[in-house]
Structure formats: structure tokens, C-alpha cells
Amino acid sequence: MSESTESESRKLLGRLREALAEDSAGQERLDKITHLIASSMGTEVCSIYLFRDSETLELCATEGLKAESVHQTRLRVGEGLVGRVAKSSHIINTADAPKEKGFRYMPETGEEIYSSFCGVPIQRLGENLGVLVVQSKEARDFSADETYALEVVAMVLAEMTELGAFVGEHDAMQARHRQSVLIKAGSAQEGTAEGHVWLHEPRVVVTNPIADDPETELKRLDEAVDTLRVGVDKMLEGAAGGDKEQLQVLEAYRMFANSKGWMKRMQSDIARGLSAEAAVEKEQSTARARMEQVTDAYLRERLHDLDDVSNRLLRILTGQGAQTGAELPADPILVARNIGPGELLEYGRSLRGIVLEEGSVGSHAAIVARALAIPLIIHADRITTEALNGDHIMVDGDQGIVHLRPDETVVNAFRDKIAMQAEAQERYASIRDKPATTLDGVTMSLTMNAGLMADLPSLEGSGAEGVGLFRTELQFLVRSQMPKRSELSALYARVMDAAKGKRVVFRTLDIGSDKVLPYMTPEDEPNPALGWRAIRVGLDKPGVMRMQLQALLRAANGRPLSVMFPFIAQYEEYTRAVWEMEKAKERERKLGHPLPEKLDLGAMLETPSLGFAPQKFFDEVGFLSIGGNDLKQFFFAADRENERVRKRYDTLNVSFLTFLEGIVARCNHNATPLSFCGEDAGRPLEALCLAAMGLRTLSMRPASIGPVKNLFRRVNLAEVRQVIIDARDQGEQSVRKPVKDYLASQGIIV
Ligand code: PEP
Ligand code: MG
């Protein structure tokens, strides 16, 4: 780039800044800008098109085209050259526009046939806001320097529009953030919620995109990058020996923080008149735009890392932390790209709902959201760019849908749905103390799943008979170091106290697979779900399990205690786990601590193999609980975390139900107490079919107990069983439809 173009673009930006600083109305500013650009670039035409809605661009200001066409001329995305720029987010630069694919002549603009055309997308952080166009009669290609200058101007325009610099009657941009948006996403925790947006990490606002003293800006950038480097190095030190993925991310941060190319590009942007912040954001925008197009997972991750690093740098430069002074609304719905379990726990039950741009069904955040019973939406595309703090938002975790700034009809329909649910809740409350007895006299035992102390109040409210599954891993997952035995035993004791004598089944640490402890070096496994996890880790490295068993014994302090071991795949694993418990008891006895008056030991049946275990296993095991989430993924060989396959096979598939029936038969034969504690136990139709297969104890989310019990109390279980048997005899693949149809014939809609 020559000195002269550098100062040209700086001059242009300088004039732009003056125009923006003047106290004029939005439209006047836009007009000035087009005039300024056309005269600086020596073109007859300069126009600014902004998005009116997600599909339509509107000519908002022009120098050279007919003034009457402003706010009249509209284009669909993809239509004409301007529409193509908007659609592809790529510059179109041509000396012979009429020959270009998609060229459209728009007589209403008084457009003569302009030969040259250069259109640059106006985008902010990967979000398309409009198109900046220059046109001239003379057939010429715009030079790389000229297109660069246009890009910089487009970026400043984007920044200014975001700041509301063009607020006016016709301001399409402002309209954009007022429009209602519907996002179809995924659901990681059911439930519905209405509230107001709380951005977990609010966007950094760059208020000074243009600077006239490059020296100062370069110095600011240098200092900020230094601070960033020091910060990343510190994080790396702190994470040494920890989670491999986290280390990989931090290494990537360090790589970017030391990247000469990155630095150089930002320095050259500053030399052309941008402020340090704007230079960082310009790079960030480019990375975001690439992110949209890249399909390679690794590359996408790295672009995400660059995005994070840019955010950090922006925060350093602007001094804007997560605290922006905004107040947490009374009904907050958290919006974030992603969130860790610890941060989520800090918000606790104050949140009404959570909407993540990324996230996964099995993530730690999802585990916490589930434990807190807060609706959680994942893969909500663009939510962090669309949502502003305080926006009205409705979250439908049942359907995986987010309504941002919903219009009145949506609000009404959604509120109707919530009201119906509330009505149903009242109905459930009225049967809270009644038994889950079917019309033909079968009484089901309904217990709840828990994982946090905060879950325990639900024990009373939901009418659960006890805690059928207490997932102990949360206390391990949300800490940065291994919890101490004394901490665990205090917590378990509080859980037992809160249960007031009702049975709590503690499951020993179930880590590995998707649950990786930050302070344990993870094994690099090609197939973690089939890898070194749960009891396998517990038996191979028994230190943690011993500590946990001791904590449990101590917490019981003489009271009855129930413990189950996760992921037992064969008899010998169970006996070795029991042996560990025997040793723990022995230690406690020697130390003079009281032992539980009754110790109930069981296993989770999560692999098909255990259903075929030798007779002696069924003779010896104290009780069994079917971990349907894992069992189903192994039964169908369909990863429970993989969106592509996780819903592919129906729990009510005849093969799966028949398999479960076989397990019930074996347990009945040996009088082995059996329960089912996967998510399906909390879905009324599934729960009913499980009961029809002979299960009598189901453990579920507390919120599911009401709906499940309500259904049981209205059905004849023997008839449901007959429907299933008939469907099986007729070769149906799934019994879902036959059972649903039967229920409908009884006036029950599920
Ligand atoms: C299961 O696998 O069904 C289960 C209850 O355990 P988790 O979901 O914690 O793996
Ligand atoms: Mg499991």
C-alpha cells in the first residue's frame, strides 16, 4: 500500500468522523456520507443499502441516483448485484457491471448504465447489515486500496448504525433490532419460560471507530496485546496438567496473541485511520464471516478461539468488563454463546431460562440446567448478535424454539400455553399426596433424580417418594480442584437431612465420557462413551472412590444408606465395588465412626451385557436401576450426544421394550428391586409403557412426577399392556402410535 493511499483513506475517515460528529439528523448524516465517499473516490454514485428485514434491502441514502428513490427502492437478498453482495458477504468489483451475473437495471433510480460497480458488505461481527456501493460510468476496476478503503468505511458505518447514529424515521437498522425473531434450535432441557434477555457477556461497544492519531492507537494496541499475552500465560500456568481441551484452547489463544500476521493487519488498519478497537473488531468480523463458511470442525474451533481472543482484547482496550452497569432483570433469560457449569450455578435459580448459541445436550451446563430444572435451548443460531439486554424473550424448551421480541399473536399463544401448563400444575399439586395407582390397581413408586442440594426442596413439593438417583458428579465438575472428603461428607449429610428419612440413592462418581473433571488429566480416547468412564475409572484408580465411599458412610452417621455404582457391565465389577465398600466400612469401624444401620448396595444397568449377567449377579445385587439414557445409546448404537442420531430410535421401539421386559423378568425371578432412572421415566407416555413392561419404580425430574402420576391414575395398565403385545404381534416397529391411539380412545391426549 502506498503512503498516499494510506493517507487518502485516513483523510476519508477523518472527514467521515467530522460528518458523524456533527449534530445532524440520521438521514442527513447518511446523505453526507454518500456525498463524501463519492467525491473522495471520484465516482458518480455512492449508495447505502440497509436491511429493512432479514430478506429486504432498502436504498437508504444515495449520491448520484434519484433522490425520490431513497426509501422506495427495495431489493430482495440475492437480487441484482447489490443483493448478491448481501447474500454472499463478498465484495463484487467489476468494470463491466451489465455483463455480471445477476445484474438488474433499476429504472426507478434514474440509473444510467454505469459501467463500474463496487459493492462492499456492511457487516458487524459476521452479521450483515447492508451494502455500500460506488458506481461510475467510466469502465474501471477499483484498486485493492480503494476496495480496502470502502471496506473500512463500511465497517465504520456498521459500527455507527449499531450505535444508533442514524436513528431516524427511516432508519432500517433501528427497525432491525425491534423486529421479532424466531429461532429454531435444539432443546437440552424441557419447559417454557417468558422473561427478558440477560447477556452473559455483553457485547463490547466501540464508540470511537475512527482515530486521527495513529501513533497513539498503535501504542494502545501494543499495550493491550501485551496485557493479553500476560493474561493468557497466567491462564496457561493455572491450567497446566488440567483438561486437555482447555489447554488446547489456551494454546490457541497464545498463538493468536503472538501472531505477527494478525498484529500486522491490525496495525495497517490503524495506519489507515481506524482506532485500535475498530482494528481489532475488523479482524474479528472477518473471522466471524469465515466461521459462517468453514465446515471443517477444527478450523471453526480455532476461528472461535480468535473470536474469544478478540473479545478479550476489546475488553482490555475499552475497559468494559462483563459488568456494564446493566441490572439483572427480575425475570432473566440468560443468553450466551456458551457457559460453564460453575458460572451457571452462580446464577442458580434466579434464571428463568437459558439460550445458548452453542452448547450440547450432555454438556456440564446442560447437566446443571437439568438439575436446576431451567429450560435450556442450545444451538440457537445468531442469538448473541440478535438479542439485546432487556429484550422480551420467550423460550419453548419443549419444541426447541426461541421467540425474541415476539409480536402480540405469538405472545398470546405462548401465554396460553404457559397458562395451560400452570393449570396442569395445579391439577398435579392436587394429586401430590395421592398414590400413583392405575385404574386396575397397580401402584407405581415415583422417585426423583437430583444432583444438587438445591434439588432437595422439590422432594416435598413434587410428591416424590424419595431420591432414586443422586448424581454425585456435579460437586466434582463445578470445582477447579478435587473436593475434600470433609466437604463431600458435609454435603451428603445435608442431603440426607433434607430428605427427612426418605430414601436417597447416591450414585458414586460417574465421570469420563462427556463428564471430564477439570483437574484430572483426561485420557485421549477415540470413543469416550465406550471408554474409560464411571466404575472403570473408580476401580482402576480407587483413591477417589474410596474417599467418596468414606464420605458417604460418614455422612450417614449410622442412618440407613443406599449407594449404587454406575455403568456396571459385568458381575466382577460389581463385586469389586462392593469389596471397596467393605474396606471403607472396615476403616470407618476402626476409626470408631458409626456404620449405617442398613447399607443397601446396587448397580446401574447401563450396558446391555448386564441384562445377561450370570444368575449369581441377580442373586447378590441389592437393587438395580436402569440408566436408560446410556442403555438406549448402547442398545441402538446411537450416540446420545450426537444430534444426528440421538432421536433416530424410539424408546418405544418394540425391540427395546422387549429387552427391558426381559430384565424385569430376571429381576422378578430373583425378587431383585428394579427401577428405571433415565430421562424417559419422566415422559408420561414412555413411563406408561415402562410400567406396562413391568417396571414399578421410576425415577425422574421432579417436575415430571405430576404429569406422570396424573396419567397413571387415569389408565388401565393391563389394557395398555395388551395394546403393546398386540402391536408387537402385528410386527409394529414402535408402540408409540398404537398406545397413543388407545389412550385417545379413552379420551386421554398425551
Ligand atoms: C442414564 O444413563 O440413564 C443415567 C441416569 O445416567 P446419566 O444420564 O447420568 O449418564
Ligand atoms: Mg448413565
PDB file of N, CA and C in Angstrom, residues 646-711:
ATOM      1  N   ARG A 646     -29.372 -39.096  17.828  1.00  0.00           N
ATOM      2  CA  ARG A 646     -29.875 -39.378  19.165  1.00  0.00           C
ATOM      3  C   ARG A 646     -31.386 -39.570  19.218  1.00  0.00           C
ATOM      4  N   LYS A 647     -32.100 -38.983  18.257  1.00  0.00           N
ATOM      5  CA  LYS A 647     -33.545 -39.163  18.291  1.00  0.00           C
ATOM      6  C   LYS A 647     -34.009 -40.158  17.231  1.00  0.00           C
ATOM      7  N   ARG A 648     -33.068 -40.811  16.624  1.00  0.00           N
ATOM      8  CA  ARG A 648     -33.391 -41.669  15.495  1.00  0.00           C
ATOM      9  C   ARG A 648     -34.195 -42.903  15.910  1.00  0.00           C
ATOM     10  N   TYR A 649     -33.891 -43.421  17.087  1.00  0.00           N
ATOM     11  CA  TYR A 649     -34.563 -44.646  17.538  1.00  0.00           C
ATOM     12  C   TYR A 649     -35.484 -44.328  18.704  1.00  0.00           C
ATOM     13  N   ASP A 650     -36.660 -44.869  18.611  1.00  0.00           N
ATOM     14  CA  ASP A 650     -37.682 -44.573  19.601  1.00  0.00           C
ATOM     15  C   ASP A 650     -37.498 -45.475  20.822  1.00  0.00           C
ATOM     16  N   THR A 651     -37.621 -44.860  21.991  1.00  0.00           N
ATOM     17  CA  THR A 651     -37.578 -45.663  23.221  1.00  0.00           C
ATOM     18  C   THR A 651     -38.701 -46.705  23.192  1.00  0.00           C
ATOM     19  N   LEU A 652     -39.781 -46.346  22.510  1.00  0.00           N
ATOM     20  CA  LEU A 652     -40.913 -47.272  22.468  1.00  0.00           C
ATOM     21  C   LEU A 652     -40.800 -48.260  21.308  1.00  0.00           C
ATOM     22  N   ASN A 653     -39.600 -48.378  20.789  1.00  0.00           N
ATOM     23  CA  ASN A 653     -39.312 -49.400  19.789  1.00  0.00           C
ATOM     24  C   ASN A 653     -39.535 -50.767  20.447  1.00  0.00           C
ATOM     25  N   VAL A 654     -40.190 -51.656  19.722  1.00  0.00           N
ATOM     26  CA  VAL A 654     -40.554 -52.958  20.289  1.00  0.00           C
ATOM     27  C   VAL A 654     -39.325 -53.735  20.775  1.00  0.00           C
ATOM     28  N   SER A 655     -38.234 -53.638  20.033  1.00  0.00           N
ATOM     29  CA  SER A 655     -37.032 -54.391  20.440  1.00  0.00           C
ATOM     30  C   SER A 655     -36.549 -53.930  21.812  1.00  0.00           C
ATOM     31  N   PHE A 656     -36.541 -52.612  22.003  1.00  0.00           N
ATOM     32  CA  PHE A 656     -36.037 -52.080  23.271  1.00  0.00           C
ATOM     33  C   PHE A 656     -36.981 -52.471  24.412  1.00  0.00           C
ATOM     34  N   LEU A 657     -38.277 -52.333  24.173  1.00  0.00           N
ATOM     35  CA  LEU A 657     -39.237 -52.680  25.230  1.00  0.00           C
ATOM     36  C   LEU A 657     -39.129 -54.169  25.580  1.00  0.00           C
ATOM     37  N   THR A 658     -38.932 -54.983  24.561  1.00  0.00           N
ATOM     38  CA  THR A 658     -38.818 -56.421  24.815  1.00  0.00           C
ATOM     39  C   THR A 658     -37.575 -56.719  25.647  1.00  0.00           C
ATOM     40  N   PHE A 659     -36.521 -56.005  25.348  1.00  0.00           N
ATOM     41  CA  PHE A 659     -35.293 -56.183  26.125  1.00  0.00           C
ATOM     42  C   PHE A 659     -35.535 -55.800  27.593  1.00  0.00           C
ATOM     43  N   LEU A 660     -36.208 -54.674  27.783  1.00  0.00           N
ATOM     44  CA  LEU A 660     -36.499 -54.229  29.150  1.00  0.00           C
ATOM     45  C   LEU A 660     -37.383 -55.261  29.865  1.00  0.00           C
ATOM     46  N   GLU A 661     -38.311 -55.807  29.126  1.00  0.00           N
ATOM     47  CA  GLU A 661     -39.214 -56.809  29.705  1.00  0.00           C
ATOM     48  C   GLU A 661     -38.410 -58.013  30.215  1.00  0.00           C
ATOM     49  N   GLY A 662     -37.386 -58.365  29.467  1.00  0.00           N
ATOM     50  CA  GLY A 662     -36.523 -59.482  29.861  1.00  0.00           C
ATOM     51  C   GLY A 662     -35.794 -59.180  31.169  1.00  0.00           C
ATOM     52  N   ILE A 663     -35.348 -57.945  31.313  1.00  0.00           N
ATOM     53  CA  ILE A 663     -34.647 -57.564  32.546  1.00  0.00           C
ATOM     54  C   ILE A 663     -35.623 -57.631  33.724  1.00  0.00           C
ATOM     55  N   VAL A 664     -36.838 -57.120  33.483  1.00  0.00           N
ATOM     56  CA  VAL A 664     -37.859 -57.170  34.539  1.00  0.00           C
ATOM     57  C   VAL A 664     -38.074 -58.628  34.969  1.00  0.00           C
ATOM     58  N   ALA A 665     -38.157 -59.517  33.986  1.00  0.00           N
ATOM     59  CA  ALA A 665     -38.423 -60.930  34.298  1.00  0.00           C
ATOM     60  C   ALA A 665     -37.304 -61.502  35.162  1.00  0.00           C
ATOM     61  N   ARG A 666     -36.083 -61.181  34.818  1.00  0.00           N
ATOM     62  CA  ARG A 666     -34.959 -61.714  35.606  1.00  0.00           C
ATOM     63  C   ARG A 666     -34.996 -61.164  37.035  1.00  0.00           C
ATOM     64  N   CYS A 667     -35.305 -59.891  37.144  1.00  0.00           N
ATOM     65  CA  CYS A 667     -35.353 -59.302  38.481  1.00  0.00           C
ATOM     66  C   CYS A 667     -36.513 -59.884  39.291  1.00  0.00           C
ATOM     67  N   ASN A 668     -37.650 -60.063  38.623  1.00  0.00           N
ATOM     68  CA  ASN A 668     -38.803 -60.633  39.334  1.00  0.00           C
ATOM     69  C   ASN A 668     -38.480 -62.032  39.841  1.00  0.00           C
ATOM     70  N   HIS A 669     -37.804 -62.762  38.993  1.00  0.00           N
ATOM     71  CA  HIS A 669     -37.447 -64.135  39.332  1.00  0.00           C
ATOM     72  C   HIS A 669     -36.626 -64.190  40.619  1.00  0.00           C
ATOM     73  N   ASN A 670     -35.781 -63.183  40.787  1.00  0.00           N
ATOM     74  CA  ASN A 670     -34.903 -63.158  41.963  1.00  0.00           C
ATOM     75  C   ASN A 670     -35.364 -62.184  43.042  1.00  0.00           C
ATOM     76  N   ALA A 671     -36.524 -61.599  42.812  1.00  0.00           N
ATOM     77  CA  ALA A 671     -37.036 -60.562  43.718  1.00  0.00           C
ATOM     78  C   ALA A 671     -36.009 -59.437  43.908  1.00  0.00           C
ATOM     79  N   THR A 672     -35.299 -59.121  42.821  1.00  0.00           N
ATOM     80  CA  THR A 672     -34.339 -58.007  42.883  1.00  0.00           C
ATOM     81  C   THR A 672     -35.080 -56.702  42.638  1.00  0.00           C
ATOM     82  N   PRO A 673     -35.037 -55.755  43.584  1.00  0.00           N
ATOM     83  CA  PRO A 673     -35.721 -54.481  43.341  1.00  0.00           C
ATOM     84  C   PRO A 673     -35.143 -53.803  42.091  1.00  0.00           C
ATOM     85  N   LEU A 674     -36.036 -53.313  41.258  1.00  0.00           N
ATOM     86  CA  LEU A 674     -35.611 -52.718  39.986  1.00  0.00           C
ATOM     87  C   LEU A 674     -36.285 -51.362  39.790  1.00  0.00           C
ATOM     88  N   SER A 675     -35.519 -50.410  39.287  1.00  0.00           N
ATOM     89  CA  SER A 675     -36.119 -49.117  38.932  1.00  0.00           C
ATOM     90  C   SER A 675     -35.544 -48.666  37.597  1.00  0.00           C
ATOM     91  N   PHE A 676     -36.092 -47.585  37.078  1.00  0.00           N
ATOM     92  CA  PHE A 676     -35.617 -47.013  35.815  1.00  0.00           C
ATOM     93  C   PHE A 676     -35.390 -45.536  36.082  1.00  0.00           C
ATOM     94  N   CYS A 677     -34.161 -45.029  35.817  1.00  0.00           N
ATOM     95  CA  CYS A 677     -33.900 -43.631  36.161  1.00  0.00           C
ATOM     96  C   CYS A 677     -33.402 -42.774  35.002  1.00  0.00           C
ATOM     97  N   GLY A 678     -33.554 -43.238  33.761  1.00  0.00           N
ATOM     98  CA  GLY A 678     -33.169 -42.382  32.620  1.00  0.00           C
ATOM     99  C   GLY A 678     -34.241 -41.329  32.374  1.00  0.00           C
ATOM    100  N   GLU A 679     -33.948 -40.396  31.478  1.00  0.00           N
ATOM    101  CA  GLU A 679     -34.883 -39.292  31.201  1.00  0.00           C
ATOM    102  C   GLU A 679     -36.265 -39.780  30.768  1.00  0.00           C
ATOM    103  N   ASP A 680     -36.302 -40.928  30.100  1.00  0.00           N
ATOM    104  CA  ASP A 680     -37.589 -41.417  29.595  1.00  0.00           C
ATOM    105  C   ASP A 680     -38.605 -41.683  30.699  1.00  0.00           C
ATOM    106  N   ALA A 681     -38.108 -41.951  31.903  1.00  0.00           N
ATOM    107  CA  ALA A 681     -39.033 -42.228  33.007  1.00  0.00           C
ATOM    108  C   ALA A 681     -39.915 -41.018  33.289  1.00  0.00           C
ATOM    109  N   GLY A 682     -39.452 -39.829  32.901  1.00  0.00           N
ATOM    110  CA  GLY A 682     -40.199 -38.606  33.186  1.00  0.00           C
ATOM    111  C   GLY A 682     -41.136 -38.195  32.060  1.00  0.00           C
ATOM    112  N   ARG A 683     -41.181 -38.984  30.988  1.00  0.00           N
ATOM    113  CA  ARG A 683     -42.090 -38.660  29.877  1.00  0.00           C
ATOM    114  C   ARG A 683     -43.317 -39.549  30.019  1.00  0.00           C
ATOM    115  N   PRO A 684     -44.500 -38.942  30.183  1.00  0.00           N
ATOM    116  CA  PRO A 684     -45.669 -39.740  30.552  1.00  0.00           C
ATOM    117  C   PRO A 684     -45.903 -40.984  29.680  1.00  0.00           C
ATOM    118  N   LEU A 685     -45.876 -40.819  28.360  1.00  0.00           N
ATOM    119  CA  LEU A 685     -46.177 -41.979  27.506  1.00  0.00           C
ATOM    120  C   LEU A 685     -45.124 -43.078  27.684  1.00  0.00           C
ATOM    121  N   GLU A 686     -43.872 -42.664  27.739  1.00  0.00           N
ATOM    122  CA  GLU A 686     -42.782 -43.619  27.923  1.00  0.00           C
ATOM    123  C   GLU A 686     -42.906 -44.292  29.291  1.00  0.00           C
ATOM    124  N   ALA A 687     -43.203 -43.479  30.309  1.00  0.00           N
ATOM    125  CA  ALA A 687     -43.329 -44.024  31.665  1.00  0.00           C
ATOM    126  C   ALA A 687     -44.425 -45.092  31.703  1.00  0.00           C
ATOM    127  N   LEU A 688     -45.507 -44.800  31.012  1.00  0.00           N
ATOM    128  CA  LEU A 688     -46.624 -45.742  30.986  1.00  0.00           C
ATOM    129  C   LEU A 688     -46.204 -47.064  30.339  1.00  0.00           C
ATOM    130  N   CYS A 689     -45.480 -46.978  29.236  1.00  0.00           N
ATOM    131  CA  CYS A 689     -45.053 -48.203  28.560  1.00  0.00           C
ATOM    132  C   CYS A 689     -44.025 -48.963  29.405  1.00  0.00           C
ATOM    133  N   LEU A 690     -43.188 -48.228  30.127  1.00  0.00           N
ATOM    134  CA  LEU A 690     -42.231 -48.906  31.014  1.00  0.00           C
ATOM    135  C   LEU A 690     -43.003 -49.677  32.081  1.00  0.00           C
ATOM    136  N   ALA A 691     -44.044 -49.046  32.601  1.00  0.00           N
ATOM    137  CA  ALA A 691     -44.863 -49.728  33.610  1.00  0.00           C
ATOM    138  C   ALA A 691     -45.536 -50.951  32.998  1.00  0.00           C
ATOM    139  N   ALA A 692     -45.985 -50.792  31.757  1.00  0.00           N
ATOM    140  CA  ALA A 692     -46.646 -51.923  31.091  1.00  0.00           C
ATOM    141  C   ALA A 692     -45.675 -53.082  30.882  1.00  0.00           C
ATOM    142  N   MET A 693     -44.396 -52.770  30.803  1.00  0.00           N
ATOM    143  CA  MET A 693     -43.385 -53.827  30.660  1.00  0.00           C
ATOM    144  C   MET A 693     -43.014 -54.422  32.015  1.00  0.00           C
ATOM    145  N   GLY A 694     -43.592 -53.887  33.073  1.00  0.00           N
ATOM    146  CA  GLY A 694     -43.401 -54.498  34.386  1.00  0.00           C
ATOM    147  C   GLY A 694     -42.599 -53.678  35.370  1.00  0.00           C
ATOM    148  N   LEU A 695     -42.080 -52.525  34.947  1.00  0.00           N
ATOM    149  CA  LEU A 695     -41.335 -51.704  35.912  1.00  0.00           C
ATOM    150  C   LEU A 695     -42.310 -51.114  36.914  1.00  0.00           C
ATOM    151  N   ARG A 696     -41.898 -51.019  38.155  1.00  0.00           N
ATOM    152  CA  ARG A 696     -42.795 -50.493  39.183  1.00  0.00           C
ATOM    153  C   ARG A 696     -42.229 -49.262  39.883  1.00  0.00           C
ATOM    154  N   THR A 697     -40.936 -48.998  39.680  1.00  0.00           N
ATOM    155  CA  THR A 697     -40.341 -47.804  40.274  1.00  0.00           C
ATOM    156  C   THR A 697     -39.673 -46.988  39.181  1.00  0.00           C
ATOM    157  N   LEU A 698     -40.038 -45.710  39.130  1.00  0.00           N
ATOM    158  CA  LEU A 698     -39.454 -44.831  38.114  1.00  0.00           C
ATOM    159  C   LEU A 698     -38.881 -43.606  38.809  1.00  0.00           C
ATOM    160  N   SER A 699     -37.682 -43.192  38.374  1.00  0.00           N
ATOM    161  CA  SER A 699     -37.068 -42.010  38.964  1.00  0.00           C
ATOM    162  C   SER A 699     -36.892 -40.971  37.870  1.00  0.00           C
ATOM    163  N   MET A 700     -37.305 -39.746  38.160  1.00  0.00           N
ATOM    164  CA  MET A 700     -37.389 -38.734  37.105  1.00  0.00           C
ATOM    165  C   MET A 700     -37.155 -37.331  37.647  1.00  0.00           C
ATOM    166  N   ARG A 701     -37.140 -36.338  36.732  1.00  0.00           N
ATOM    167  CA  ARG A 701     -37.052 -34.947  37.157  1.00  0.00           C
ATOM    168  C   ARG A 701     -38.256 -34.654  38.031  1.00  0.00           C
ATOM    169  N   PRO A 702     -38.091 -33.854  39.084  1.00  0.00           N
ATOM    170  CA  PRO A 702     -39.231 -33.593  39.972  1.00  0.00           C
ATOM    171  C   PRO A 702     -40.453 -33.059  39.217  1.00  0.00           C
ATOM    172  N   ALA A 703     -40.204 -32.195  38.217  1.00  0.00           N
ATOM    173  CA  ALA A 703     -41.327 -31.582  37.505  1.00  0.00           C
ATOM    174  C   ALA A 703     -42.135 -32.611  36.721  1.00  0.00           C
ATOM    175  N   SER A 704     -41.576 -33.791  36.497  1.00  0.00           N
ATOM    176  CA  SER A 704     -42.290 -34.795  35.705  1.00  0.00           C
ATOM    177  C   SER A 704     -43.214 -35.652  36.554  1.00  0.00           C
ATOM    178  N   ILE A 705     -43.026 -35.614  37.858  1.00  0.00           N
ATOM    179  CA  ILE A 705     -43.792 -36.527  38.713  1.00  0.00           C
ATOM    180  C   ILE A 705     -45.300 -36.275  38.581  1.00  0.00           C
ATOM    181  N   GLY A 706     -45.690 -35.011  38.586  1.00  0.00           N
ATOM    182  CA  GLY A 706     -47.110 -34.674  38.453  1.00  0.00           C
ATOM    183  C   GLY A 706     -47.709 -35.235  37.175  1.00  0.00           C
ATOM    184  N   PRO A 707     -47.163 -34.857  36.005  1.00  0.00           N
ATOM    185  CA  PRO A 707     -47.739 -35.357  34.752  1.00  0.00           C
ATOM    186  C   PRO A 707     -47.740 -36.882  34.654  1.00  0.00           C
ATOM    187  N   VAL A 708     -46.676 -37.509  35.135  1.00  0.00           N
ATOM    188  CA  VAL A 708     -46.606 -38.974  35.036  1.00  0.00           C
ATOM    189  C   VAL A 708     -47.665 -39.607  35.953  1.00  0.00           C
ATOM    190  N   LYS A 709     -47.740 -39.095  37.174  1.00  0.00           N
ATOM    191  CA  LYS A 709     -48.710 -39.662  38.117  1.00  0.00           C
ATOM    192  C   LYS A 709     -50.141 -39.458  37.608  1.00  0.00           C
ATOM    193  N   ASN A 710     -50.371 -38.267  37.085  1.00  0.00           N
ATOM    194  CA  ASN A 710     -51.700 -37.940  36.567  1.00  0.00           C
ATOM    195  C   ASN A 710     -52.133 -38.952  35.502  1.00  0.00           C
ATOM    196  N   LEU A 711     -51.206 -39.315  34.642  1.00  0.00           N
ATOM    197  CA  LEU A 711     -51.549 -40.293  33.598  1.00  0.00           C
ATOM    198  C   LEU A 711     -51.816 -41.667  34.211  1.00  0.00           C
TER     199      LEU A 711
END
